[in-house]
mmCIF file of C-alpha atoms and ligand atoms in Angstrom:
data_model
loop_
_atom_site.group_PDB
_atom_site.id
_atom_site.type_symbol
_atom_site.label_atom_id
_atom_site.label_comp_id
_atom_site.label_asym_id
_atom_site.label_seq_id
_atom_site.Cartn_x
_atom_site.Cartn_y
_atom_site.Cartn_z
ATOM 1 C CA UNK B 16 -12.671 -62.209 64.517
ATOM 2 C CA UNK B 17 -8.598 -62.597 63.960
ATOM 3 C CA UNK B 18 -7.269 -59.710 62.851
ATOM 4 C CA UNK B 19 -4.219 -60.075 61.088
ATOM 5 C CA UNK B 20 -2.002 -57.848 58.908
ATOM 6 C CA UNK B 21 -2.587 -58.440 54.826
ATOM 7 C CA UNK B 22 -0.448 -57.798 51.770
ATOM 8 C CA UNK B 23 1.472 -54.245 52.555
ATOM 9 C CA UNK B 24 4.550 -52.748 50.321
ATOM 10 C CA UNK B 25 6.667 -49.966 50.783
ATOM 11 C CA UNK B 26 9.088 -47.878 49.332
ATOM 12 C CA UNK B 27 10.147 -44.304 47.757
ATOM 13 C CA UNK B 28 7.961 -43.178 45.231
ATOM 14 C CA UNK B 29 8.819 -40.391 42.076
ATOM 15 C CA UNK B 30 12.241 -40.140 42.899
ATOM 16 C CA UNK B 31 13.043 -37.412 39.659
ATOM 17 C CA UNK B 32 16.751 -38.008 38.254
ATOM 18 C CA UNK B 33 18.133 -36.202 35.538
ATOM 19 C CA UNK B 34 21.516 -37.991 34.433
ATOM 20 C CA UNK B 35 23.720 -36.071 31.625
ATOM 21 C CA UNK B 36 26.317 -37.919 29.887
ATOM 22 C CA UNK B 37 29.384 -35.709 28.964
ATOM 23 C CA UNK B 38 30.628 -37.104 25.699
ATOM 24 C CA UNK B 39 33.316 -33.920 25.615
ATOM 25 C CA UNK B 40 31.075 -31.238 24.549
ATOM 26 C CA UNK B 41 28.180 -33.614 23.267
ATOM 27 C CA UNK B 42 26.006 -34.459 26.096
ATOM 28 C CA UNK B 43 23.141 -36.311 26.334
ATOM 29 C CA UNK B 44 20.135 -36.655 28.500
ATOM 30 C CA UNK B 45 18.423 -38.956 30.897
ATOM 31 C CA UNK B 46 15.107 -37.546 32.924
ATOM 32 C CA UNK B 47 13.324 -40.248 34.529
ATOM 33 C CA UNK B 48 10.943 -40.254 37.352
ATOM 34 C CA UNK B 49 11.498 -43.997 39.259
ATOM 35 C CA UNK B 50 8.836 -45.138 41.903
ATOM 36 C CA UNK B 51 10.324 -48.309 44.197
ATOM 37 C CA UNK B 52 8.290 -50.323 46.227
ATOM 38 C CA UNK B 53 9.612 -53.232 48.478
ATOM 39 C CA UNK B 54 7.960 -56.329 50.521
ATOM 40 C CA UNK B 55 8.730 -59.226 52.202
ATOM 41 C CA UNK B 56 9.062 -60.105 56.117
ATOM 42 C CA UNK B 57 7.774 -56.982 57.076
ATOM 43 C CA UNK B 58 5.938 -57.964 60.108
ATOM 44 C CA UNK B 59 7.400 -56.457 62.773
ATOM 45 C CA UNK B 60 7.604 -53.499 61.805
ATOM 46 C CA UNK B 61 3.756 -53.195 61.355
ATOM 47 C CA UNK B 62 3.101 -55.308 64.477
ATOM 48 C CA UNK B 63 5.630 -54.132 66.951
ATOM 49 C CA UNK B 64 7.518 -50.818 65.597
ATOM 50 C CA UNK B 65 10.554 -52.751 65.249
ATOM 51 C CA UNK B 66 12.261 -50.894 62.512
ATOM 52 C CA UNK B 67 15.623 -53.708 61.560
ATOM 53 C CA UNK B 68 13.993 -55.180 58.453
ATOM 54 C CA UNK B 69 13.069 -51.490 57.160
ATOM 55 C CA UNK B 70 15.315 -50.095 54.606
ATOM 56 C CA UNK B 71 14.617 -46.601 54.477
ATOM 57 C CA UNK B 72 12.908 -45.237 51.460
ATOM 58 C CA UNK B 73 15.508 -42.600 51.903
ATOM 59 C CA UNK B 74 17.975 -44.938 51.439
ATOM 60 C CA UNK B 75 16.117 -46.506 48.333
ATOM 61 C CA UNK B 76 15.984 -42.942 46.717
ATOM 62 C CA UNK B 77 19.867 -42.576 47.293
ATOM 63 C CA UNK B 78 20.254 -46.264 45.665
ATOM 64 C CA UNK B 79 18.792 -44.454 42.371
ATOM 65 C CA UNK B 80 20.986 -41.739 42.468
ATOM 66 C CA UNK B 81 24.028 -43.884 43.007
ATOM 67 C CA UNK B 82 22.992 -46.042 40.224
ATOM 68 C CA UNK B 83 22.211 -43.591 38.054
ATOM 69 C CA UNK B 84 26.451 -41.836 38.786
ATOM 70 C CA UNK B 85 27.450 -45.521 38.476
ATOM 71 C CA UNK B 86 25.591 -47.114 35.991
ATOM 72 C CA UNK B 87 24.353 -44.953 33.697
ATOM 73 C CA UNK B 88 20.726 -44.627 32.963
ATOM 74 C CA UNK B 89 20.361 -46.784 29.372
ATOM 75 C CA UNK B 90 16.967 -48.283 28.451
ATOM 76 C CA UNK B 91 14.129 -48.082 31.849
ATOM 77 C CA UNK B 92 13.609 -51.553 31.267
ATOM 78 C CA UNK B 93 17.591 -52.251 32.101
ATOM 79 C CA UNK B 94 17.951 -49.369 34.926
ATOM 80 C CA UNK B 95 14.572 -51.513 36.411
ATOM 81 C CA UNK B 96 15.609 -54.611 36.860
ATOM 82 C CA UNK B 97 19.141 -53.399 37.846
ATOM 83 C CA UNK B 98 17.640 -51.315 40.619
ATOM 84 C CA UNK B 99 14.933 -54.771 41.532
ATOM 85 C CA UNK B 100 17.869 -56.774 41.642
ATOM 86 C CA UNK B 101 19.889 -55.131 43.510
ATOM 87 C CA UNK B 102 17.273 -54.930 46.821
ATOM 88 C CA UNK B 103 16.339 -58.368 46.357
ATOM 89 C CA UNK B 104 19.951 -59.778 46.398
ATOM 90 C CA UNK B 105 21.099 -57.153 48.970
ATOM 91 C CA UNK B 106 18.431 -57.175 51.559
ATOM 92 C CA UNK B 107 17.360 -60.783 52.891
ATOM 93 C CA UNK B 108 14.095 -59.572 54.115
ATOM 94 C CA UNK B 109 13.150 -58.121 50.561
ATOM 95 C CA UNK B 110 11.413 -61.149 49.260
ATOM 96 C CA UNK B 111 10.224 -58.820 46.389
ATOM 97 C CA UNK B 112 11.095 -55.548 44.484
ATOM 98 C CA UNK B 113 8.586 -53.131 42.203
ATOM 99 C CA UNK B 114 10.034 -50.513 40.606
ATOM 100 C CA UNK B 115 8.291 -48.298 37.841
ATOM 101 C CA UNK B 116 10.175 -45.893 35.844
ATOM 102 C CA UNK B 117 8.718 -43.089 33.632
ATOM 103 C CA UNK B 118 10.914 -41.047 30.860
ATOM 104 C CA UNK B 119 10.229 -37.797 29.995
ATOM 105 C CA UNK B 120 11.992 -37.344 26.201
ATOM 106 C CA UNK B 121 14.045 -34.419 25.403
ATOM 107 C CA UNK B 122 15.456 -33.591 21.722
ATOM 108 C CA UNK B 123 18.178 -31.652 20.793
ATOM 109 C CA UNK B 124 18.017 -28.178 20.153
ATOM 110 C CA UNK B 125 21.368 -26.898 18.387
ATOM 111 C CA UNK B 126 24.740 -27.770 19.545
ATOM 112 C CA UNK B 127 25.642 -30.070 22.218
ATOM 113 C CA UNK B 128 24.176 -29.096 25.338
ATOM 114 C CA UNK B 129 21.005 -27.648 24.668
ATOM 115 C CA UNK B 130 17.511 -29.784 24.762
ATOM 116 C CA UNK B 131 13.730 -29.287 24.193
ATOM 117 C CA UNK B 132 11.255 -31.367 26.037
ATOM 118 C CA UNK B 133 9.071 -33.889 23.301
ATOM 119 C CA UNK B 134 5.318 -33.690 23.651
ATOM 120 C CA UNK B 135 3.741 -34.819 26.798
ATOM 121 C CA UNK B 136 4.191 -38.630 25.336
ATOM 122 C CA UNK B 137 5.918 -40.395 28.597
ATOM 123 C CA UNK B 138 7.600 -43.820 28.310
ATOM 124 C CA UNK B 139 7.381 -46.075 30.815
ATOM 125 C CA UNK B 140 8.735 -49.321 32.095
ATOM 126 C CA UNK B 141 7.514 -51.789 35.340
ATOM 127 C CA UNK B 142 9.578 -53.970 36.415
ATOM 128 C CA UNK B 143 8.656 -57.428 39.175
ATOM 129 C CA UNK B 144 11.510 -59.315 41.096
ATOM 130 C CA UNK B 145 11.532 -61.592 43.272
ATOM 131 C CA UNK B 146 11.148 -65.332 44.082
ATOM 132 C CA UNK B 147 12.766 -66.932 41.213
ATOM 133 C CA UNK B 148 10.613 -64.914 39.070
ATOM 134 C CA UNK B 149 11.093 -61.669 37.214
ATOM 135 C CA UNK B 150 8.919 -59.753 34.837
ATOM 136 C CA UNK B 151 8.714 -56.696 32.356
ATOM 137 C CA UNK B 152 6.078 -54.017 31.094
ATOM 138 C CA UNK B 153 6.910 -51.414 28.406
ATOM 139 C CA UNK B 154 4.424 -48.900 27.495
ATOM 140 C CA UNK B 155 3.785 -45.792 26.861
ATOM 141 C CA UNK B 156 1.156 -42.927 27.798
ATOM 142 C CA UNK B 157 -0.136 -39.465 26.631
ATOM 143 C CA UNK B 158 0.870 -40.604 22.602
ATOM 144 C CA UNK B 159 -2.128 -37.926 21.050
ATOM 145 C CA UNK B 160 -3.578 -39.104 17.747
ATOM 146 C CA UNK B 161 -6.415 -38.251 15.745
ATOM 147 C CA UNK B 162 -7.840 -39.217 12.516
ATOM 148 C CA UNK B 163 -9.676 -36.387 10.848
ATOM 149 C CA UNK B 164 -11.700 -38.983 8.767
ATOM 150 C CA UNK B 165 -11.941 -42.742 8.250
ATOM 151 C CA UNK B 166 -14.062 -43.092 11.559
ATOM 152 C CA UNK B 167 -17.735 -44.093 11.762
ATOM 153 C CA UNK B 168 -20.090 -44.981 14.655
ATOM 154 C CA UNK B 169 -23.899 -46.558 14.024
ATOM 155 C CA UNK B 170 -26.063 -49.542 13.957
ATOM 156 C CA UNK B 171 -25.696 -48.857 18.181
ATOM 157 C CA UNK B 172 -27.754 -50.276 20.356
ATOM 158 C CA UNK B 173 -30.689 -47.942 21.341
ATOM 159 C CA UNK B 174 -32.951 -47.205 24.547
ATOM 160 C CA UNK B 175 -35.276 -44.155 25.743
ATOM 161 C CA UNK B 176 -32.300 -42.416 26.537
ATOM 162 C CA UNK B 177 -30.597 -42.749 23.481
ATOM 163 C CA UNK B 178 -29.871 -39.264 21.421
ATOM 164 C CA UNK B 179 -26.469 -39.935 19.848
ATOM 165 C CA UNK B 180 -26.907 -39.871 16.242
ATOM 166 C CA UNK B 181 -25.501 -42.542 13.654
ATOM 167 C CA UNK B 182 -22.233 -40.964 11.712
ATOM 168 C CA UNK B 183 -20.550 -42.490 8.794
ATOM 169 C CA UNK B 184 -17.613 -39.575 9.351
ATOM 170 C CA UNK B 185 -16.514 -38.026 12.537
ATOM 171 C CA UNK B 186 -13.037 -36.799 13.910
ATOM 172 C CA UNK B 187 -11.777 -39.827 15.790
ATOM 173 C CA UNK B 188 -8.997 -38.625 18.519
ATOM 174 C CA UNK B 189 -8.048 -40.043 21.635
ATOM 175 C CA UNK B 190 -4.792 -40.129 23.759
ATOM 176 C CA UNK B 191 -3.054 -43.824 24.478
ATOM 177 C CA UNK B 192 -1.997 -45.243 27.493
ATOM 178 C CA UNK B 193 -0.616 -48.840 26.091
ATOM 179 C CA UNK B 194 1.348 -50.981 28.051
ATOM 180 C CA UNK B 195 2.814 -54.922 26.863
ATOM 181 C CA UNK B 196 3.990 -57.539 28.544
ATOM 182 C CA UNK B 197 7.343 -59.358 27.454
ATOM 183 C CA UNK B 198 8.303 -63.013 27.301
ATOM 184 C CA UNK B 199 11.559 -62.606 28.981
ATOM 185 C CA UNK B 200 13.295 -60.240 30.833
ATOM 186 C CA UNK B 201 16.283 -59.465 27.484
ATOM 187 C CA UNK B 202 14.942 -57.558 25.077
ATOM 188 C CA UNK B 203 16.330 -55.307 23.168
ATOM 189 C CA UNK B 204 14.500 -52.389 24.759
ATOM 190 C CA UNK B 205 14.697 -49.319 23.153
ATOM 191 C CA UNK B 206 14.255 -50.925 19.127
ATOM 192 C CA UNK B 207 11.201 -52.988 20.517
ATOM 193 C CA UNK B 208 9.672 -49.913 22.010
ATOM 194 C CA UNK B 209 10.112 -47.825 18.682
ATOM 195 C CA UNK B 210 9.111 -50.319 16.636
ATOM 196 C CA UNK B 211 5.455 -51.140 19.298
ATOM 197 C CA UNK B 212 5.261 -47.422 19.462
ATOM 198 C CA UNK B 213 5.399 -47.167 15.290
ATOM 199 C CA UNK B 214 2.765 -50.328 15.453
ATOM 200 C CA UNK B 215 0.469 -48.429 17.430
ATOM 201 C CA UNK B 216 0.582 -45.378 14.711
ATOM 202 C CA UNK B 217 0.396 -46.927 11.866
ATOM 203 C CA UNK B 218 -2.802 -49.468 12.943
ATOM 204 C CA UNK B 219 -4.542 -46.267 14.494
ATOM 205 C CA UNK B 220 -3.758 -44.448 11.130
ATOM 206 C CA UNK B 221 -4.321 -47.235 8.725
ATOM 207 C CA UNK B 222 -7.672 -48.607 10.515
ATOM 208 C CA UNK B 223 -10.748 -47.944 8.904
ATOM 209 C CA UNK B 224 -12.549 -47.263 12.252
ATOM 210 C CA UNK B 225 -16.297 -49.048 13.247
ATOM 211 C CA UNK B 226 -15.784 -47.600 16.504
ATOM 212 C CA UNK B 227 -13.284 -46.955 18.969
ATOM 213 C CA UNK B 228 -13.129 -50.028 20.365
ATOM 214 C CA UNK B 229 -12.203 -51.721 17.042
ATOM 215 C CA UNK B 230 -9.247 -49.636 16.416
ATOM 216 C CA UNK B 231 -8.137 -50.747 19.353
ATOM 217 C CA UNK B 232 -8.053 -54.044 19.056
ATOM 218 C CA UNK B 233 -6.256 -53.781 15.819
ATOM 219 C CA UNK B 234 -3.445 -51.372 17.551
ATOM 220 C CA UNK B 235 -3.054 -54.455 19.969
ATOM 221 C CA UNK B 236 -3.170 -56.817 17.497
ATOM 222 C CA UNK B 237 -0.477 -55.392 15.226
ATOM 223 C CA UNK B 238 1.862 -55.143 17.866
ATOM 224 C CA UNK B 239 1.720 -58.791 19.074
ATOM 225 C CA UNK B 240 1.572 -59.559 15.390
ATOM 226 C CA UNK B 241 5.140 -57.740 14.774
ATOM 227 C CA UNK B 242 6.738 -58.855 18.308
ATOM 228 C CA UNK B 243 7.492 -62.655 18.835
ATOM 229 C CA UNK B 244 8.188 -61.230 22.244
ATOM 230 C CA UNK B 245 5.280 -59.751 23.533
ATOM 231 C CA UNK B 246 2.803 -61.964 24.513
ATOM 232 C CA UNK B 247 0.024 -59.007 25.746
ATOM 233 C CA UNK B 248 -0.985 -56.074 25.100
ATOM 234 C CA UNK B 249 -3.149 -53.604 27.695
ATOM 235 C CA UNK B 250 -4.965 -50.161 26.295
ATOM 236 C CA UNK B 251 -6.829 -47.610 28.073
ATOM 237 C CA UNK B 252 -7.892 -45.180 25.501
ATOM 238 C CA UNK B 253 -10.353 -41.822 25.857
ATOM 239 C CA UNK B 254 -12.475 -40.881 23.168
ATOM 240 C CA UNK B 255 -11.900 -37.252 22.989
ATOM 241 C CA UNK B 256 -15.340 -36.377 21.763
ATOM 242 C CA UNK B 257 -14.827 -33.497 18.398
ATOM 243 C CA UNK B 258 -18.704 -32.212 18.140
ATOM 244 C CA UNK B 259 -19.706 -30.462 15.303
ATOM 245 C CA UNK B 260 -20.585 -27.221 15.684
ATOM 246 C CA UNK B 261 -24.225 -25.905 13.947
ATOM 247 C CA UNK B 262 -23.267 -22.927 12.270
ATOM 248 C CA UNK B 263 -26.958 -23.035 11.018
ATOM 249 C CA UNK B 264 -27.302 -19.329 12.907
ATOM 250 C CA UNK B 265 -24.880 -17.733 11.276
ATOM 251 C CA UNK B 266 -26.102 -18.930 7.945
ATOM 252 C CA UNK B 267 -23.378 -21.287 7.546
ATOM 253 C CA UNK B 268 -23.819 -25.076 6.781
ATOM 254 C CA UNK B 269 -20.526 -27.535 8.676
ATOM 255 C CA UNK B 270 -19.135 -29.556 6.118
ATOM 256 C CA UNK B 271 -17.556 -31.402 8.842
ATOM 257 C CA UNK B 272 -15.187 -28.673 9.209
ATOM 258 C CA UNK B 273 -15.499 -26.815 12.847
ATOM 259 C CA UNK B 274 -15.901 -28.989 15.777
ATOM 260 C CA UNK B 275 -16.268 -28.403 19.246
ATOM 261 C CA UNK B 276 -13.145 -30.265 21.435
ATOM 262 C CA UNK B 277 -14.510 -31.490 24.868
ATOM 263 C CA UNK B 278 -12.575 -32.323 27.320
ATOM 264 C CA UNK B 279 -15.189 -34.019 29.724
ATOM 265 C CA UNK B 280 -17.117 -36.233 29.644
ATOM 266 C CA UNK B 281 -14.994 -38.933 27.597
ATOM 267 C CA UNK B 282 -16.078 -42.712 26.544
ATOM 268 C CA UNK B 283 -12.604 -44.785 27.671
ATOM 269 C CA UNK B 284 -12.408 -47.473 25.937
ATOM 270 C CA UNK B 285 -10.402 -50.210 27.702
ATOM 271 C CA UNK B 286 -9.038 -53.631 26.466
ATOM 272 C CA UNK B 287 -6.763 -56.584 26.159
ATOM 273 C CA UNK B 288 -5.117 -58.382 23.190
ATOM 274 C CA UNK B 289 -3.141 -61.324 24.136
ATOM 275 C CA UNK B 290 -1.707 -64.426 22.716
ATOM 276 C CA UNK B 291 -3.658 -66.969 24.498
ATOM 277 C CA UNK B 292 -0.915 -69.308 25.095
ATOM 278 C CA UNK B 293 0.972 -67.358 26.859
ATOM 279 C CA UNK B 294 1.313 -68.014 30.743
ATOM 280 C CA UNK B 295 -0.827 -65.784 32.474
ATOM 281 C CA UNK B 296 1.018 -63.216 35.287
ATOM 282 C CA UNK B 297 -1.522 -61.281 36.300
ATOM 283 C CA UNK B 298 1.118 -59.661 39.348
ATOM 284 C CA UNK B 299 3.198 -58.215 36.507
ATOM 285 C CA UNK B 300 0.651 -55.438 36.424
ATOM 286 C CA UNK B 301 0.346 -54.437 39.668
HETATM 287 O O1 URC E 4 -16.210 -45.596 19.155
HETATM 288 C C1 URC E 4 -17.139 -45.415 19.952
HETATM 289 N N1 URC E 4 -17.453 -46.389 20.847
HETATM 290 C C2 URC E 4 -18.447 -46.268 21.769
HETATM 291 O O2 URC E 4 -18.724 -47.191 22.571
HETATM 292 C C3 URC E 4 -19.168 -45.044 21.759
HETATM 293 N N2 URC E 4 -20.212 -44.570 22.525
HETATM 294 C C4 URC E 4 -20.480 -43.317 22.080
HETATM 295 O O3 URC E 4 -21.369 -42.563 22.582
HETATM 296 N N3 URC E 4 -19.657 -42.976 21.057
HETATM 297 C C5 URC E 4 -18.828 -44.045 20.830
HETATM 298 N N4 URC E 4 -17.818 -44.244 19.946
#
């Protein structure tokens, strides 16, 4: 047997910035949380100890800061492929740069300088660099919806185990993780995100649901339909079971009113929606 080292990355992980622009007393406010990972001719390093192709990850969470003084933090997608770049150019044993960004939303409370954190909705951004080729992912996780009707789940398929009864109304609720995959790399970020975000919403809210699994393939579908540049769509979606409650005990009858919210066990419903002419990069995911 050869044994031989395989595919290996490295790099700083969560490094938390907050950036405030001061626009006199009108400020306004970046919080991201950006993960780098490098690789390349990292050999030695693994093999002998020899640390001269290893830019610190200390080093790579400084870079963020700097950039973030220098730069400015504007859309993820732009502060990603500026920070991917700039290791790939800089460092001729980087032969390839990952970096993920999450952002953490914050509105404005009154005046200029004070903020209040949005839901627990997170958007994020991964970006690829590296051999001639460069790629972006917008998405988006923790965006909460429910419809309180318009959902029904039957003609199932059945075994000895199966209990679940047919319903032509139930509370249909689930929490999105969606994530697309753009053409190019020059977008304009932040109105293509809004308006995939508002897609999302309004085919989740305006989808007469068969089951969970059909609503999402019409949230993917509207997106692609209203973006000439996304060419694919990824979801990950829980259904966050609502049970009714029998109230038969108390003498009361449920008119689909009072449900019980359980948090575990969840179905999670997964899937893809794609424009099938689109070149396949299955490494822009990773
Ligand atoms: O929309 C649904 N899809 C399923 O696959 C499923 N399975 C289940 O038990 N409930 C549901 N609901």
């Amino acid at each position: 047997m050869a044994i031989v080292l395989g595919p290996n990355r490295y790099g700083k992980a969560e490094t938390r910035v907050v950036r405030v622009t001061r626009d006199g007393a009108t400020h306004r406010l970046k919080d991201v949380n950006v993960s780098v990972s490098l690789s390349g001719a990292m050999e030695d390093v693994h093999l002998t100890g020899d640390n001269a192709a290893v830019l610190p990850t200390d080093s790579q969470k400084n870079t963020v800061f700097a950039f973030a003084k220098r730069h400015g933090i504007g859309a993820i997608e732009d502060f990603g492929l500026l920070l991917a770049r700039h290791f790939v150019e800089s460092r001729p044993a980087v032969g390839h740069a990952r970096v993920e960004i999450h952002e953490y939303g914050w509105n404005r409370i009154a005046g200029g300088h004070s903020f209040v954190r949005d839901g627990g909705e997170v958007r994020t951004a991964l970006v690829h660099s590296g051999g001639g080729a460069e790629t972006v992912v917008s998405g988006l996780t923790d965006l909460v919806v429910l419809n309180s009707t318009g959902s029904e789940f039957h003609g199932f398929a059945r075994d000895e185990y199966t209990t679940l009864e047919p319903t032509d109304d139930r509370v249909l609720a689930t929490a999105v993780t969606a994530r697309w995959r753009h053409r190019g790399t020059d977008a304009a970020w932040d109105a293509s995100y809004r308006a995939a975000r508002d897609a999302l919403l309004a085919a989740f809210a305006g989808t007469h649901s068969l089951s969970l699994q059909q609503t999402l393939y019409q949230m993917g579908r509207r997106v692609l339909a209203e973006q000439d540049g996304i060419c694919e769509v990824r979801l990950s979606m829980p259904n966050k079971h609502h049970f009714l409650v029998d109230l038969e005990p108390f003498g009361m009858k449920n008119d689909n009113e009072v449900y019980f919210a359980a948090d575990r066990p969840y179905g999670l419903i997964e899937g893809t929606v794609l424009d099938d002419g689109a070149p396949a990069a299955p490494s822009a995911w990773n």
